[in-house]
Amino acid sequence: MTMGKGEGSYLFDTDGRRYVDFCAGIATCCLGHCNPIVVNALCDQAHRLMHCSNLYTIGEQEKLAKLIVEDVIGIPGRVFFCNSGAEANDGIIKVARRFGHRRPAADGSPRYEVITFRKGFHGRTLGSMAATGQEKIQIEFDPMLIGFTYVDFNDLDGLRAAIRKETCGIMLEAIQGEGGVNPVKPEFLRAVAELCKEHDLLLMIDEVQCGFYRCGTPMGWMGVCPELKPDLVSCAKGIAGGFPMGCFWVSNRAINDEGTELASIMGPGSHGSTFGGTPLACATSYAVVSELVKGHYGERAKRMGEIIKSTVEGWQLPVVECVRGLGLLRGVALRRGSFSVPEGSTPSAYVNSLCMAAGLLCCPAGTDTLRIIPALNIPEEVLAEGLDILRGVLSQLA
Ligand SMILES: *Cc1c(COP(=O)(O)O)cnc(C)c1O
């Protein structure tokens, strides 16, 4: 299957066949394909200035950083721009390690270990892959970068037991996207924040998939625990409507009695990226993020997400266990053993392939969950059209 053209929440392959798009470039094309808001911002900026290097001030970057800090994250801090989610996570891991030098263990040795969670996903670089507690991501790429330890998601006793003198941070997604659309429990997330305070650890949230209104709130954690004050946040996917872009946010909070700001420990020269935050990427992202901020995309994502949940659960099909997630990050949990799966495939990959053949593009999440992550502006009738196709596929399985 080769895609030739996109239009809103439809994709067309090179043979001209039309698909309802519940995948949206894996949660990146948040305003749909070829949205004039995105295309015009990209083309206008391409005519003006594409790239000039970070040897100069990039006005588009300053404007975008201000918008993200003030209107999306809403907590004083600073932003570094990069090109992907994995780079953003490598960035926050570097901040955590530097923090571990500035705030060493009682014996003076630097702290460096970050606790992450099984079934989480943080990317494919050497750093973000090591942070990803899933064997299938790491297989035959060992030895892994040291300094990570994995705990079961939502297991508070396991987390407490994993904290040791080398620990400098705890990193998690509000909803594990790739790993099966597994939401964090609010009481667990609150406990993580308390443990971070108690042990002087950085609270690191990977918002690469959940962020930018996907889950019905500006950032995913806000729908779970709005009062949470993270130290580090990584973003990418939806940030620029399908244009490659990522960023990480660092809190301005003081890390010692002298009032040293956390963001200040990454001064000029400490990190960099040739292509990160080009005028082209920033102007495109600015158009997307300002549209998300001024539109009612969060409310819309919540409403459409509820439609997905109530519709799919309303079918009462034996192959569906439940629908998990928040906003427009949804997972249809398939019931193990309720249908047969070809050798070598998984329930989620198999059902995904049946949907593709029927004209619907979804995305597997883990082995047993079908992920629904459409554009945030998917029209209600296109959502209904896609759900009808899904019903046909799931009913036939049953
Ligand atoms: C996709 C994803 C990443 C990796 O992003 P890339 O842009 O593919 O490097 C990291 N974390 C989460 C939660 C993701 O969903």
GROMACS .gro file of C-alpha atoms and ligand atoms in nm:
model
  413
    1MET     CA    1   0.000   0.000   0.000
    2THR     CA    2   0.154   0.328  -0.112
    3MET     CA    3  -0.009   0.655  -0.022
    4GLY     CA    4  -0.031   0.923  -0.286
    5LYS     CA    5  -0.251   1.195  -0.145
    6GLY     CA    6  -0.423   1.314   0.170
    7GLU     CA    7  -0.731   1.526   0.227
    8GLY     CA    8  -0.848   1.599   0.579
    9SER     CA    9  -0.915   1.261   0.741
   10TYR     CA   10  -0.894   1.065   0.415
   11LEU     CA   11  -0.585   0.914   0.254
   12PHE     CA   12  -0.573   0.794  -0.107
   13ASP     CA   13  -0.330   0.527  -0.226
   14THR     CA   14  -0.154   0.551  -0.561
   15ASP     CA   15  -0.431   0.340  -0.718
   16GLY     CA   16  -0.681   0.603  -0.607
   17ARG     CA   17  -0.841   0.392  -0.334
   18ARG     CA   18  -0.976   0.599  -0.045
   19TYR     CA   19  -0.917   0.519   0.324
   20VAL     CA   20  -1.064   0.668   0.639
   21ASP     CA   21  -0.762   0.774   0.841
   22PHE     CA   22  -0.778   0.685   1.212
   23CYS     CA   23  -0.397   0.686   1.228
   24ALA     CA   24  -0.309   1.042   1.119
   25GLY     CA   25   0.060   0.970   1.063
   26ILE     CA   26   0.070   0.805   1.409
   27ALA     CA   27  -0.091   1.097   1.591
   28THR     CA   28   0.109   1.364   1.411
   29CYS     CA   29  -0.123   1.512   1.147
   30CYS     CA   30  -0.345   1.667   1.416
   31LEU     CA   31  -0.519   1.912   1.181
   32GLY     CA   32  -0.574   1.656   0.904
   33HIS     CA   33  -0.389   1.617   0.575
   34CYS     CA   34  -0.314   1.925   0.364
   35ASN     CA   35  -0.489   2.164   0.601
   36PRO     CA   36  -0.441   2.514   0.449
   37ILE     CA   37  -0.340   2.650   0.793
   38VAL     CA   38  -0.038   2.418   0.791
   39VAL     CA   39   0.038   2.428   0.419
   40ASN     CA   40   0.024   2.810   0.398
   41ALA     CA   41   0.246   2.861   0.704
   42LEU     CA   42   0.499   2.613   0.562
   43CYS     CA   43   0.502   2.763   0.211
   44ASP     CA   44   0.511   3.126   0.330
   45GLN     CA   45   0.809   3.055   0.553
   46ALA     CA   46   0.985   2.848   0.284
   47HIS     CA   47   0.969   3.157   0.060
   48ARG     CA   48   1.115   3.374   0.338
   49LEU     CA   49   1.381   3.171   0.523
   50MET     CA   50   1.409   2.795   0.571
   51HIS     CA   51   1.722   2.757   0.780
   52CYS     CA   52   1.997   2.981   0.910
   53SER     CA   53   2.156   2.781   1.202
   54ASN     CA   54   2.142   2.856   1.571
   55LEU     CA   55   2.443   3.087   1.542
   56TYR     CA   56   2.175   3.358   1.513
   57THR     CA   57   1.862   3.440   1.704
   58ILE     CA   58   1.561   3.272   1.545
   59GLY     CA   59   1.257   3.493   1.602
   60GLU     CA   60   1.013   3.220   1.500
   61GLN     CA   61   1.164   3.001   1.774
   62GLU     CA   62   1.123   3.263   2.045
   63LYS     CA   63   0.761   3.324   1.946
   64LEU     CA   64   0.683   2.953   1.949
   65ALA     CA   65   0.862   2.889   2.280
   66LYS     CA   66   0.659   3.167   2.444
   67LEU     CA   67   0.336   3.021   2.310
   68ILE     CA   68   0.422   2.671   2.433
   69VAL     CA   69   0.537   2.787   2.778
   70GLU     CA   70   0.251   3.030   2.841
   71ASP     CA   71  -0.047   2.876   2.666
   72VAL     CA   72   0.020   2.503   2.644
   73ILE     CA   73   0.235   2.397   2.942
   74GLY     CA   74   0.135   2.694   3.157
   75ILE     CA   75   0.428   2.667   3.401
   76PRO     CA   76   0.733   2.899   3.380
   77GLY     CA   77   1.019   2.730   3.198
   78ARG     CA   78   1.227   2.717   2.882
   79VAL     CA   79   1.204   2.515   2.562
   80PHE     CA   80   1.469   2.350   2.345
   81PHE     CA   81   1.368   2.255   1.990
   82CYS     CA   82   1.475   1.935   1.815
   83ASN     CA   83   1.344   1.713   1.538
   84SER     CA   84   1.172   1.411   1.692
   85GLY     CA   85   1.032   1.251   2.003
   86ALA     CA   86   1.339   1.035   2.059
   87GLU     CA   87   1.563   1.342   2.045
   88ALA     CA   88   1.336   1.521   2.290
   89ASN     CA   89   1.366   1.228   2.531
   90ASP     CA   90   1.743   1.210   2.490
   91GLY     CA   91   1.737   1.580   2.578
   92ILE     CA   92   1.548   1.535   2.904
   93ILE     CA   93   1.769   1.238   2.995
   94LYS     CA   94   2.072   1.464   2.950
   95VAL     CA   95   1.912   1.729   3.175
   96ALA     CA   96   1.845   1.461   3.438
   97ARG     CA   97   2.209   1.348   3.427
   98ARG     CA   98   2.338   1.702   3.462
   99PHE     CA   99   2.095   1.754   3.749
  100GLY     CA  100   2.246   1.440   3.905
  101HIS     CA  101   2.587   1.611   3.897
  102ARG     CA  102   2.459   1.936   4.044
  103ARG     CA  103   2.257   1.752   4.311
  104PRO     CA  104   2.478   1.449   4.382
  105ALA     CA  105   2.412   1.164   4.627
  106ALA     CA  106   2.499   1.217   4.996
  107ASP     CA  107   2.848   1.069   4.937
  108GLY     CA  108   2.913   1.324   4.661
  109SER     CA  109   2.885   1.079   4.368
  110PRO     CA  110   2.675   1.198   4.073
  111ARG     CA  111   2.328   1.049   4.037
  112TYR     CA  112   2.240   0.922   3.690
  113GLU     CA  113   1.968   0.660   3.699
  114VAL     CA  114   1.621   0.723   3.555
  115ILE     CA  115   1.331   0.495   3.645
  116THR     CA  116   1.096   0.418   3.355
  117PHE     CA  117   0.803   0.178   3.315
  118ARG     CA  118   0.748  -0.155   3.140
  119LYS     CA  119   0.534  -0.125   2.823
  120GLY     CA  120   0.636   0.241   2.799
  121PHE     CA  121   0.779   0.377   2.476
  122HIS     CA  122   1.031   0.658   2.450
  123GLY     CA  123   1.195   0.615   2.108
  124ARG     CA  124   1.466   0.436   1.913
  125THR     CA  125   1.791   0.624   1.970
  126LEU     CA  126   2.050   0.465   2.200
  127GLY     CA  127   1.926   0.677   2.491
  128SER     CA  128   1.551   0.662   2.435
  129MET     CA  129   1.567   0.289   2.346
  130ALA     CA  130   1.744   0.219   2.675
  131ALA     CA  131   1.468   0.417   2.848
  132THR     CA  132   1.207   0.197   2.679
  133GLY     CA  133   1.126  -0.100   2.902
  134GLN     CA  134   1.028  -0.338   2.619
  135GLU     CA  135   1.239  -0.629   2.503
  136LYS     CA  136   1.114  -0.613   2.141
  137ILE     CA  137   1.261  -0.262   2.103
  138GLN     CA  138   1.602  -0.358   2.247
  139ILE     CA  139   1.653  -0.707   2.105
  140GLU     CA  140   2.001  -0.755   1.954
  141PHE     CA  141   2.098  -0.393   2.016
  142ASP     CA  142   2.254  -0.468   2.352
  143PRO     CA  143   2.443  -0.372   2.554
  144MET     CA  144   2.205  -0.091   2.647
  145LEU     CA  145   2.317   0.247   2.772
  146ILE     CA  146   2.339   0.217   3.150
  147GLY     CA  147   2.135   0.421   3.393
  148PHE     CA  148   1.779   0.295   3.350
  149THR     CA  149   1.568   0.067   3.560
  150TYR     CA  150   1.216  -0.054   3.476
  151VAL     CA  151   0.915  -0.090   3.699
  152ASP     CA  152   0.561  -0.217   3.625
  153PHE     CA  153   0.327   0.070   3.534
  154ASN     CA  154   0.099   0.178   3.820
  155ASP     CA  155   0.294  -0.040   4.070
  156LEU     CA  156   0.370   0.193   4.360
  157ASP     CA  157   0.547  -0.063   4.580
  158GLY     CA  158   0.768  -0.163   4.287
  159LEU     CA  159   0.850   0.202   4.225
  160ARG     CA  160   0.938   0.271   4.589
  161ALA     CA  161   1.165  -0.033   4.594
  162ALA     CA  162   1.344   0.080   4.276
  163ILE     CA  163   1.456   0.419   4.411
  164ARG     CA  164   1.822   0.408   4.517
  165LYS     CA  165   2.103   0.654   4.579
  166GLU     CA  166   2.188   0.677   4.205
  167THR     CA  167   1.831   0.766   4.102
  168CYS     CA  168   1.785   1.118   3.964
  169GLY     CA  169   1.449   1.101   3.784
  170ILE     CA  170   1.127   0.915   3.707
  171MET     CA  171   1.001   0.921   3.349
  172LEU     CA  172   0.657   0.818   3.224
  173GLU     CA  173   0.375   0.874   2.977
  174ALA     CA  174   0.031   0.981   3.102
  175ILE     CA  175  -0.110   0.712   2.872
  176GLN     CA  176   0.130   0.450   2.737
  177GLY     CA  177   0.048   0.492   2.366
  178GLU     CA  178   0.259   0.243   2.175
  179GLY     CA  179   0.255  -0.004   2.464
  180GLY     CA  180  -0.122  -0.064   2.455
  181VAL     CA  181  -0.306   0.262   2.544
  182ASN     CA  182  -0.256   0.201   2.917
  183PRO     CA  183  -0.360   0.503   3.127
  184VAL     CA  184  -0.172   0.600   3.441
  185LYS     CA  185  -0.388   0.587   3.754
  186PRO     CA  186  -0.439   0.937   3.899
  187GLU     CA  187  -0.338   0.823   4.248
  188PHE     CA  188  -0.024   0.662   4.105
  189LEU     CA  189   0.077   0.977   3.918
  190ARG     CA  190   0.024   1.183   4.235
  191ALA     CA  191   0.235   0.935   4.431
  192VAL     CA  192   0.511   0.958   4.166
  193ALA     CA  193   0.517   1.336   4.213
  194GLU     CA  194   0.537   1.298   4.592
  195LEU     CA  195   0.821   1.046   4.566
  196CYS     CA  196   1.007   1.289   4.338
  197LYS     CA  197   0.978   1.564   4.603
  198GLU     CA  198   1.074   1.331   4.884
  199HIS     CA  199   1.386   1.196   4.708
  200ASP     CA  200   1.488   1.509   4.512
  201LEU     CA  201   1.415   1.343   4.175
  202LEU     CA  202   1.306   1.503   3.849
  203LEU     CA  203   0.952   1.430   3.734
  204MET     CA  204   0.991   1.363   3.360
  205ILE     CA  205   0.678   1.334   3.147
  206ASP     CA  206   0.693   1.199   2.792
  207GLU     CA  207   0.410   1.387   2.618
  208VAL     CA  208   0.527   1.295   2.268
  209GLN     CA  209   0.202   1.116   2.191
  210CYS     CA  210  -0.039   1.245   2.458
  211GLY     CA  211   0.047   1.614   2.427
  212PHE     CA  212  -0.095   1.901   2.226
  213TYR     CA  213  -0.464   1.834   2.296
  214ARG     CA  214  -0.461   1.470   2.182
  215CYS     CA  215  -0.606   1.354   2.517
  216GLY     CA  216  -0.856   1.642   2.548
  217THR     CA  217  -0.628   1.874   2.747
  218PRO     CA  218  -0.322   2.076   2.635
  219MET     CA  219  -0.096   1.808   2.787
  220GLY     CA  220  -0.200   1.451   2.867
  221TRP     CA  221  -0.115   1.468   3.239
  222MET     CA  222  -0.362   1.757   3.279
  223GLY     CA  223  -0.654   1.523   3.211
  224VAL     CA  224  -0.531   1.288   3.484
  225CYS     CA  225  -0.385   1.516   3.749
  226PRO     CA  226  -0.423   1.886   3.657
  227GLU     CA  227  -0.231   2.015   3.961
  228LEU     CA  228   0.086   1.820   3.866
  229LYS     CA  229   0.404   2.027   3.825
  230PRO     CA  230   0.652   1.828   3.616
  231ASP     CA  231   1.019   1.925   3.587
  232LEU     CA  232   1.080   1.805   3.233
  233VAL     CA  233   0.839   1.745   2.944
  234SER     CA  234   0.922   1.600   2.603
  235CYS     CA  235   0.698   1.670   2.302
  236ALA     CA  236   0.689   1.591   1.929
  237LYS     CA  237   0.427   1.412   1.712
  238GLY     CA  238   0.133   1.658   1.693
  239ILE     CA  239   0.343   1.968   1.761
  240ALA     CA  240   0.376   2.073   1.396
  241GLY     CA  241   0.081   1.902   1.223
  242GLY     CA  242   0.294   1.639   1.049
  243PHE     CA  243   0.609   1.842   0.991
  244PRO     CA  244   0.908   1.682   1.171
  245MET     CA  245   0.963   1.867   1.497
  246GLY     CA  246   1.015   1.797   1.865
  247CYS     CA  247   1.094   1.993   2.178
  248PHE     CA  248   1.159   1.958   2.546
  249TRP     CA  249   1.049   2.191   2.820
  250VAL     CA  250   1.248   2.248   3.138
  251SER     CA  251   1.094   2.403   3.449
  252ASN     CA  252   1.234   2.724   3.595
  253ARG     CA  253   1.188   2.596   3.949
  254ALA     CA  254   1.473   2.643   4.193
  255ILE     CA  255   1.683   2.333   4.260
  256ASN     CA  256   1.871   2.465   4.567
  257ASP     CA  257   1.859   2.729   4.842
  258GLU     CA  258   2.051   2.976   4.623
  259GLY     CA  259   1.759   2.974   4.378
  260THR     CA  260   1.944   2.816   4.082
  261GLU     CA  261   1.679   2.748   3.817
  262LEU     CA  262   1.661   2.395   3.678
  263ALA     CA  263   1.652   2.534   3.322
  264SER     CA  264   1.976   2.727   3.383
  265ILE     CA  265   2.183   2.409   3.426
  266MET     CA  266   2.157   2.359   3.049
  267GLY     CA  267   2.334   2.678   2.947
  268PRO     CA  268   2.466   2.770   2.600
  269GLY     CA  269   2.692   2.497   2.462
  270SER     CA  270   2.546   2.220   2.678
  271HIS     CA  271   2.322   2.078   2.403
  272GLY     CA  272   2.252   2.150   2.038
  273SER     CA  273   2.105   2.040   1.709
  274THR     CA  274   2.189   2.165   1.362
  275PHE     CA  275   1.836   2.133   1.233
  276GLY     CA  276   1.646   2.170   1.561
  277GLY     CA  277   1.406   2.464   1.561
  278THR     CA  278   1.462   2.598   1.210
  279PRO     CA  279   1.254   2.900   1.104
  280LEU     CA  280   1.061   2.662   0.876
  281ALA     CA  281   0.973   2.411   1.149
  282CYS     CA  282   0.895   2.684   1.404
  283ALA     CA  283   0.672   2.888   1.173
  284THR     CA  284   0.479   2.573   1.080
  285SER     CA  285   0.448   2.463   1.440
  286TYR     CA  286   0.345   2.814   1.547
  287ALA     CA  287   0.054   2.807   1.302
  288VAL     CA  288  -0.053   2.463   1.427
  289VAL     CA  289  -0.014   2.534   1.799
  290SER     CA  290  -0.186   2.874   1.783
  291GLU     CA  291  -0.478   2.712   1.599
  292LEU     CA  292  -0.494   2.440   1.869
  293VAL     CA  293  -0.476   2.701   2.147
  294LYS     CA  294  -0.748   2.926   2.009
  295GLY     CA  295  -0.977   2.651   1.875
  296HIS     CA  296  -1.177   2.419   2.097
  297TYR     CA  297  -0.976   2.112   2.006
  298GLY     CA  298  -0.950   1.981   2.360
  299GLU     CA  299  -1.324   1.985   2.417
  300ARG     CA  300  -1.373   1.838   2.072
  301ALA     CA  301  -1.122   1.557   2.133
  302LYS     CA  302  -1.304   1.471   2.457
  303ARG     CA  303  -1.642   1.460   2.283
  304MET     CA  304  -1.522   1.257   1.984
  305GLY     CA  305  -1.334   1.021   2.215
  306GLU     CA  306  -1.653   0.958   2.411
  307ILE     CA  307  -1.832   0.882   2.083
  308ILE     CA  308  -1.565   0.622   1.999
  309LYS     CA  309  -1.591   0.460   2.342
  310SER     CA  310  -1.971   0.452   2.364
  311THR     CA  311  -2.014   0.341   2.003
  312VAL     CA  312  -1.761   0.055   2.014
  313GLU     CA  313  -1.863  -0.066   2.360
  314GLY     CA  314  -2.230  -0.031   2.257
  315TRP     CA  315  -2.183  -0.299   1.989
  316GLN     CA  316  -2.129  -0.550   2.271
  317LEU     CA  317  -1.913  -0.768   2.050
  318PRO     CA  318  -1.748  -1.071   2.208
  319VAL     CA  319  -1.408  -0.978   2.058
  320VAL     CA  320  -1.400  -0.639   2.233
  321GLU     CA  321  -1.300  -0.625   2.597
  322CYS     CA  322  -1.328  -0.247   2.645
  323VAL     CA  323  -1.215   0.087   2.502
  324ARG     CA  324  -0.934   0.257   2.697
  325GLY     CA  325  -0.775   0.601   2.679
  326LEU     CA  326  -0.865   0.967   2.689
  327GLY     CA  327  -0.975   1.213   2.422
  328LEU     CA  328  -0.862   1.099   2.078
  329LEU     CA  329  -0.600   0.855   2.202
  330ARG     CA  330  -0.813   0.541   2.222
  331GLY     CA  331  -0.740   0.173   2.233
  332VAL     CA  332  -0.987  -0.100   2.148
  333ALA     CA  333  -0.877  -0.388   2.371
  334LEU     CA  334  -0.929  -0.716   2.184
  335ARG     CA  335  -1.025  -1.021   2.387
  336ARG     CA  336  -0.752  -1.287   2.375
  337GLY     CA  337  -0.871  -1.621   2.242
  338SER     CA  338  -1.204  -1.488   2.112
  339PHE     CA  339  -1.086  -1.521   1.749
  340SER     CA  340  -0.805  -1.698   1.570
  341VAL     CA  341  -0.492  -1.516   1.461
  342PRO     CA  342  -0.259  -1.634   1.179
  343GLU     CA  343   0.080  -1.781   1.280
  344GLY     CA  344   0.341  -1.515   1.337
  345SER     CA  345   0.092  -1.230   1.377
  346THR     CA  346  -0.057  -1.067   1.688
  347PRO     CA  347  -0.426  -0.994   1.749
  348SER     CA  348  -0.368  -0.619   1.709
  349ALA     CA  349  -0.158  -0.649   1.390
  350TYR     CA  350  -0.405  -0.896   1.239
  351VAL     CA  351  -0.715  -0.685   1.307
  352ASN     CA  352  -0.526  -0.377   1.185
  353SER     CA  353  -0.453  -0.552   0.853
  354LEU     CA  354  -0.820  -0.651   0.816
  355CYS     CA  355  -0.920  -0.287   0.874
  356MET     CA  356  -0.672  -0.172   0.608
  357ALA     CA  357  -0.820  -0.414   0.357
  358ALA     CA  358  -1.166  -0.279   0.443
  359GLY     CA  359  -1.062   0.084   0.389
  360LEU     CA  360  -0.980   0.196   0.745
  361LEU     CA  361  -0.635   0.291   0.873
  362CYS     CA  362  -0.573   0.230   1.246
  363CYS     CA  363  -0.257   0.139   1.429
  364PRO     CA  364  -0.167  -0.153   1.660
  365ALA     CA  365  -0.070  -0.078   2.021
  366GLY     CA  366   0.099  -0.363   2.201
  367THR     CA  367  -0.011  -0.712   2.101
  368ASP     CA  368  -0.381  -0.691   2.186
  369THR     CA  369  -0.500  -0.335   2.132
  370LEU     CA  370  -0.611  -0.149   1.821
  371ARG     CA  371  -0.520   0.220   1.848
  372ILE     CA  372  -0.750   0.495   1.719
  373ILE     CA  373  -0.566   0.828   1.691
  374PRO     CA  374  -0.736   1.036   1.420
  375ALA     CA  375  -0.683   1.404   1.341
  376LEU     CA  376  -0.824   1.627   1.616
  377ASN     CA  377  -1.054   1.791   1.361
  378ILE     CA  378  -1.191   1.470   1.208
  379PRO     CA  379  -1.548   1.549   1.101
  380GLU     CA  380  -1.814   1.362   1.297
  381GLU     CA  381  -1.946   1.194   0.982
  382VAL     CA  382  -1.600   1.066   0.885
  383LEU     CA  383  -1.556   0.932   1.237
  384ALA     CA  384  -1.891   0.752   1.199
  385GLU     CA  385  -1.788   0.619   0.857
  386GLY     CA  386  -1.466   0.474   1.002
  387LEU     CA  387  -1.647   0.324   1.300
  388ASP     CA  388  -1.891   0.153   1.062
  389ILE     CA  389  -1.598  -0.010   0.881
  390LEU     CA  390  -1.453  -0.116   1.216
  391ARG     CA  391  -1.785  -0.267   1.321
  392GLY     CA  392  -1.795  -0.473   1.000
  393VAL     CA  393  -1.443  -0.605   1.060
  394LEU     CA  394  -1.497  -0.685   1.429
  395SER     CA  395  -1.840  -0.845   1.369
  396GLN     CA  396  -1.693  -1.078   1.108
  397LEU     CA  397  -1.426  -1.184   1.357
  398ALA     CA  398  -1.694  -1.267   1.609
  399LIG     C1  399   0.643   0.816   1.906
  399LIG     C2  400   0.690   0.829   2.044
  399LIG     C3  401   0.825   0.858   2.075
  399LIG     C4  402   0.932   0.863   1.969
  399LIG     O1  403   0.912   0.969   1.881
  399LIG     P1  404   0.992   0.973   1.741
  399LIG     O2  405   0.952   1.104   1.682
  399LIG     O3  406   0.946   0.855   1.663
  399LIG     O4  407   1.136   0.965   1.774
  399LIG     C5  408   0.859   0.878   2.206
  399LIG     N1  409   0.768   0.871   2.305
  399LIG     C6  410   0.639   0.844   2.280
  399LIG     C7  411   0.542   0.842   2.393
  399LIG     C8  412   0.595   0.822   2.149
  399LIG     O5  413   0.468   0.792   2.126
   0.00000   0.00000   0.00000
